[in-house]
Amino acid sequence: MPSSCPHVGRIGSRPTAVGGMVIAAAGTIPLTRLSDTGSLYAGLLPGFVIASFGIGAVFVTATTTALAMVEHREAGLASGVVNTLHEVGGSIGVAVVSTVAASGLEHGVIGGFTDAFTVCAVAAAVGAVVALVLVPRGKPQLTGGPHVY
């Protein structure tokens, strides 16, 4: 099964989704320890890079799994729903995290962002647990045609 995230076809949707969320949480944890004396790039870049690998795997897993579970004639609808949920979830996430960051600014800029990144790390950890329960077991099986989004 060709995929831009080969782990989905090799080990299945659930382990890939859980692993992606764990990687996202692991990448976000260093961001909770920012200081105002350190380098901006050294403080942010490694965590963002690690977290992005996890989130990327989760997005591909969600799309691949959703499209593999519907008939070919419903792939467009399923793709639209998945992409809409990605966008809405991202919008809500940005709103929540920026609100936390803004409300924490009374402790200084670093304090606000530390609080925001803590929320991100906790959300990713909770996401791993939710994926463990909700994402279907096994490898996605194609149901009759190319599935693209």
PDB file of C-alpha atoms in Angstrom:
ATOM      1  CA  MET A   1       0.000   0.000   0.000  1.00  0.00           C
ATOM      2  CA  PRO A   2       1.742   3.168  -1.109  1.00  0.00           C
ATOM      3  CA  SER A   3       1.580   5.977   1.359  1.00  0.00           C
ATOM      4  CA  SER A   4       3.565   9.046   2.285  1.00  0.00           C
ATOM      5  CA  CYS A   5       3.761   7.550   5.792  1.00  0.00           C
ATOM      6  CA  PRO A   6       4.992   3.984   5.187  1.00  0.00           C
ATOM      7  CA  HIS A   7       4.439   3.004   8.819  1.00  0.00           C
ATOM      8  CA  VAL A   8       0.665   2.931   8.362  1.00  0.00           C
ATOM      9  CA  GLY A   9       0.923   0.167   5.762  1.00  0.00           C
ATOM     10  CA  ARG A  10       3.632  -1.674   7.669  1.00  0.00           C
ATOM     11  CA  ILE A  11       2.520  -1.595  11.312  1.00  0.00           C
ATOM     12  CA  GLY A  12      -1.028  -0.317  11.111  1.00  0.00           C
ATOM     13  CA  SER A  13      -3.012   2.800  11.898  1.00  0.00           C
ATOM     14  CA  ARG A  14      -3.224   2.558  15.664  1.00  0.00           C
ATOM     15  CA  PRO A  15       0.498   2.189  16.435  1.00  0.00           C
ATOM     16  CA  THR A  16       1.349   4.903  13.920  1.00  0.00           C
ATOM     17  CA  ALA A  17      -1.212   7.339  15.360  1.00  0.00           C
ATOM     18  CA  VAL A  18      -0.198   6.635  18.963  1.00  0.00           C
ATOM     19  CA  GLY A  19       3.487   6.859  18.081  1.00  0.00           C
ATOM     20  CA  GLY A  20       2.939  10.118  16.209  1.00  0.00           C
ATOM     21  CA  MET A  21       1.168  11.684  19.178  1.00  0.00           C
ATOM     22  CA  VAL A  22       3.899  10.480  21.548  1.00  0.00           C
ATOM     23  CA  ILE A  23       6.553  11.991  19.258  1.00  0.00           C
ATOM     24  CA  ALA A  24       4.569  15.250  19.120  1.00  0.00           C
ATOM     25  CA  ALA A  25       4.389  15.319  22.918  1.00  0.00           C
ATOM     26  CA  ALA A  26       8.100  14.520  23.208  1.00  0.00           C
ATOM     27  CA  GLY A  27       8.943  17.350  20.828  1.00  0.00           C
ATOM     28  CA  THR A  28       6.772  19.790  22.730  1.00  0.00           C
ATOM     29  CA  ILE A  29       8.139  19.000  26.202  1.00  0.00           C
ATOM     30  CA  PRO A  30      11.469  20.827  25.647  1.00  0.00           C
ATOM     31  CA  LEU A  31       9.473  23.893  24.601  1.00  0.00           C
ATOM     32  CA  THR A  32       8.006  24.045  28.107  1.00  0.00           C
ATOM     33  CA  ARG A  33      11.483  24.847  29.442  1.00  0.00           C
ATOM     34  CA  LEU A  34      12.273  27.948  27.413  1.00  0.00           C
ATOM     35  CA  SER A  35      14.339  30.676  29.010  1.00  0.00           C
ATOM     36  CA  ASP A  36      14.742  34.316  28.134  1.00  0.00           C
ATOM     37  CA  THR A  37      18.533  34.001  28.157  1.00  0.00           C
ATOM     38  CA  GLY A  38      18.904  31.174  25.635  1.00  0.00           C
ATOM     39  CA  SER A  39      19.025  31.245  21.871  1.00  0.00           C
ATOM     40  CA  LEU A  40      15.647  31.452  20.193  1.00  0.00           C
ATOM     41  CA  TYR A  41      16.640  28.932  17.532  1.00  0.00           C
ATOM     42  CA  ALA A  42      18.308  26.504  19.921  1.00  0.00           C
ATOM     43  CA  GLY A  43      15.303  26.679  22.228  1.00  0.00           C
ATOM     44  CA  LEU A  44      12.538  26.317  19.640  1.00  0.00           C
ATOM     45  CA  LEU A  45      13.850  24.609  16.529  1.00  0.00           C
ATOM     46  CA  PRO A  46      14.640  21.114  17.882  1.00  0.00           C
ATOM     47  CA  GLY A  47      11.270  20.772  19.602  1.00  0.00           C
ATOM     48  CA  PHE A  48       9.356  22.054  16.586  1.00  0.00           C
ATOM     49  CA  VAL A  49      11.189  19.665  14.249  1.00  0.00           C
ATOM     50  CA  ILE A  50      10.524  16.643  16.454  1.00  0.00           C
ATOM     51  CA  ALA A  51       6.884  17.575  17.053  1.00  0.00           C
ATOM     52  CA  SER A  52       6.317  18.144  13.339  1.00  0.00           C
ATOM     53  CA  PHE A  53       7.383  14.574  12.532  1.00  0.00           C
ATOM     54  CA  GLY A  54       4.784  13.289  14.970  1.00  0.00           C
ATOM     55  CA  ILE A  55       1.984  15.559  13.781  1.00  0.00           C
ATOM     56  CA  GLY A  56       2.808  14.794  10.152  1.00  0.00           C
ATOM     57  CA  ALA A  57       2.496  11.069  10.818  1.00  0.00           C
ATOM     58  CA  VAL A  58      -0.827  11.605  12.590  1.00  0.00           C
ATOM     59  CA  PHE A  59      -2.305  13.669   9.733  1.00  0.00           C
ATOM     60  CA  VAL A  60      -1.300  11.092   7.129  1.00  0.00           C
ATOM     61  CA  THR A  61      -2.572   8.263   9.324  1.00  0.00           C
ATOM     62  CA  ALA A  62      -5.941   9.961   9.790  1.00  0.00           C
ATOM     63  CA  THR A  63      -6.378  10.514   6.068  1.00  0.00           C
ATOM     64  CA  THR A  64      -5.140   7.083   5.029  1.00  0.00           C
ATOM     65  CA  THR A  65      -7.265   5.273   7.597  1.00  0.00           C
ATOM     66  CA  ALA A  66     -10.418   7.265   6.865  1.00  0.00           C
ATOM     67  CA  LEU A  67     -10.129   6.790   3.109  1.00  0.00           C
ATOM     68  CA  ALA A  68      -9.346   3.096   3.422  1.00  0.00           C
ATOM     69  CA  MET A  69     -12.543   2.550   5.417  1.00  0.00           C
ATOM     70  CA  VAL A  70     -14.963   3.916   2.810  1.00  0.00           C
ATOM     71  CA  GLU A  71     -16.058   2.773  -0.614  1.00  0.00           C
ATOM     72  CA  HIS A  72     -14.337   4.392  -3.571  1.00  0.00           C
ATOM     73  CA  ARG A  73     -17.486   6.341  -4.462  1.00  0.00           C
ATOM     74  CA  GLU A  74     -17.454   7.952  -0.981  1.00  0.00           C
ATOM     75  CA  ALA A  75     -13.753   8.849  -0.977  1.00  0.00           C
ATOM     76  CA  GLY A  76     -14.358  12.490  -1.952  1.00  0.00           C
ATOM     77  CA  LEU A  77     -16.813  13.007   0.884  1.00  0.00           C
ATOM     78  CA  ALA A  78     -14.556  11.259   3.388  1.00  0.00           C
ATOM     79  CA  SER A  79     -11.573  13.302   2.243  1.00  0.00           C
ATOM     80  CA  GLY A  80     -13.569  16.507   2.625  1.00  0.00           C
ATOM     81  CA  VAL A  81     -14.668  15.567   6.135  1.00  0.00           C
ATOM     82  CA  VAL A  82     -11.126  14.628   7.215  1.00  0.00           C
ATOM     83  CA  ASN A  83      -9.634  17.819   5.793  1.00  0.00           C
ATOM     84  CA  THR A  84     -12.381  19.936   7.355  1.00  0.00           C
ATOM     85  CA  LEU A  85     -11.738  18.340  10.744  1.00  0.00           C
ATOM     86  CA  HIS A  86      -7.992  18.984  10.335  1.00  0.00           C
ATOM     87  CA  GLU A  87      -8.674  22.655   9.641  1.00  0.00           C
ATOM     88  CA  VAL A  88     -11.272  23.103  12.395  1.00  0.00           C
ATOM     89  CA  GLY A  89      -9.132  21.229  14.906  1.00  0.00           C
ATOM     90  CA  GLY A  90      -6.120  23.340  14.004  1.00  0.00           C
ATOM     91  CA  SER A  91      -8.128  26.542  14.308  1.00  0.00           C
ATOM     92  CA  ILE A  92      -9.501  25.586  17.702  1.00  0.00           C
ATOM     93  CA  GLY A  93      -6.059  24.468  18.842  1.00  0.00           C
ATOM     94  CA  VAL A  94      -4.450  27.745  17.804  1.00  0.00           C
ATOM     95  CA  ALA A  95      -7.223  29.710  19.535  1.00  0.00           C
ATOM     96  CA  VAL A  96      -6.836  27.766  22.788  1.00  0.00           C
ATOM     97  CA  VAL A  97      -3.038  27.853  22.831  1.00  0.00           C
ATOM     98  CA  SER A  98      -2.825  31.551  21.934  1.00  0.00           C
ATOM     99  CA  THR A  99      -5.376  32.350  24.657  1.00  0.00           C
ATOM    100  CA  VAL A 100      -3.305  30.420  27.197  1.00  0.00           C
ATOM    101  CA  ALA A 101      -0.155  32.200  26.026  1.00  0.00           C
ATOM    102  CA  ALA A 102      -1.818  35.613  26.242  1.00  0.00           C
ATOM    103  CA  SER A 103      -3.276  34.960  29.677  1.00  0.00           C
ATOM    104  CA  GLY A 104       0.128  33.852  30.942  1.00  0.00           C
ATOM    105  CA  LEU A 105       1.885  37.002  29.757  1.00  0.00           C
ATOM    106  CA  GLU A 106       1.485  38.520  33.209  1.00  0.00           C
ATOM    107  CA  HIS A 107       4.323  36.175  34.178  1.00  0.00           C
ATOM    108  CA  GLY A 108       6.391  37.506  31.280  1.00  0.00           C
ATOM    109  CA  VAL A 109       6.528  36.515  27.634  1.00  0.00           C
ATOM    110  CA  ILE A 110       8.400  33.292  28.374  1.00  0.00           C
ATOM    111  CA  GLY A 111       5.900  32.363  31.097  1.00  0.00           C
ATOM    112  CA  GLY A 112       2.982  32.731  28.702  1.00  0.00           C
ATOM    113  CA  PHE A 113       4.597  30.593  26.045  1.00  0.00           C
ATOM    114  CA  THR A 114       5.717  28.016  28.593  1.00  0.00           C
ATOM    115  CA  ASP A 115       2.097  27.646  29.686  1.00  0.00           C
ATOM    116  CA  ALA A 116       0.963  27.373  26.053  1.00  0.00           C
ATOM    117  CA  PHE A 117       3.526  24.701  25.207  1.00  0.00           C
ATOM    118  CA  THR A 118       2.550  22.795  28.350  1.00  0.00           C
ATOM    119  CA  VAL A 119      -1.037  22.724  27.061  1.00  0.00           C
ATOM    120  CA  CYS A 120       0.277  21.434  23.717  1.00  0.00           C
ATOM    121  CA  ALA A 121       2.301  18.662  25.378  1.00  0.00           C
ATOM    122  CA  VAL A 122      -0.654  17.586  27.523  1.00  0.00           C
ATOM    123  CA  ALA A 123      -3.000  17.668  24.507  1.00  0.00           C
ATOM    124  CA  ALA A 124      -0.602  15.478  22.511  1.00  0.00           C
ATOM    125  CA  ALA A 125      -0.303  13.000  25.393  1.00  0.00           C
ATOM    126  CA  VAL A 126      -4.087  12.863  25.739  1.00  0.00           C
ATOM    127  CA  GLY A 127      -4.294  12.444  21.970  1.00  0.00           C
ATOM    128  CA  ALA A 128      -2.034   9.391  22.213  1.00  0.00           C
ATOM    129  CA  VAL A 129      -4.369   7.806  24.761  1.00  0.00           C
ATOM    130  CA  VAL A 130      -7.437   8.649  22.674  1.00  0.00           C
ATOM    131  CA  ALA A 131      -5.769   7.179  19.575  1.00  0.00           C
ATOM    132  CA  LEU A 132      -5.013   4.026  21.525  1.00  0.00           C
ATOM    133  CA  VAL A 133      -8.738   3.604  22.144  1.00  0.00           C
ATOM    134  CA  LEU A 134     -10.392   5.009  19.009  1.00  0.00           C
ATOM    135  CA  VAL A 135      -8.113   4.311  16.047  1.00  0.00           C
ATOM    136  CA  PRO A 136      -8.967   0.961  14.438  1.00  0.00           C
ATOM    137  CA  ARG A 137      -6.576  -1.936  14.833  1.00  0.00           C
ATOM    138  CA  GLY A 138      -4.792  -3.395  11.856  1.00  0.00           C
ATOM    139  CA  LYS A 139      -3.562  -2.067   8.575  1.00  0.00           C
ATOM    140  CA  PRO A 140      -5.882  -0.062   6.364  1.00  0.00           C
ATOM    141  CA  GLN A 141      -7.134  -2.072   3.399  1.00  0.00           C
ATOM    142  CA  LEU A 142      -7.887  -0.336   0.160  1.00  0.00           C
ATOM    143  CA  THR A 143     -11.504  -0.844  -0.863  1.00  0.00           C
ATOM    144  CA  GLY A 144     -11.443  -0.638  -4.627  1.00  0.00           C
ATOM    145  CA  GLY A 145      -9.546   2.126  -6.310  1.00  0.00           C
ATOM    146  CA  PRO A 146      -7.049   4.857  -5.779  1.00  0.00           C
ATOM    147  CA  HIS A 147      -7.652   6.971  -2.693  1.00  0.00           C
ATOM    148  CA  VAL A 148      -6.234  10.435  -2.879  1.00  0.00           C
ATOM    149  CA  TYR A 149      -6.971  13.703  -1.213  1.00  0.00           C
TER     150      TYR A 149
END
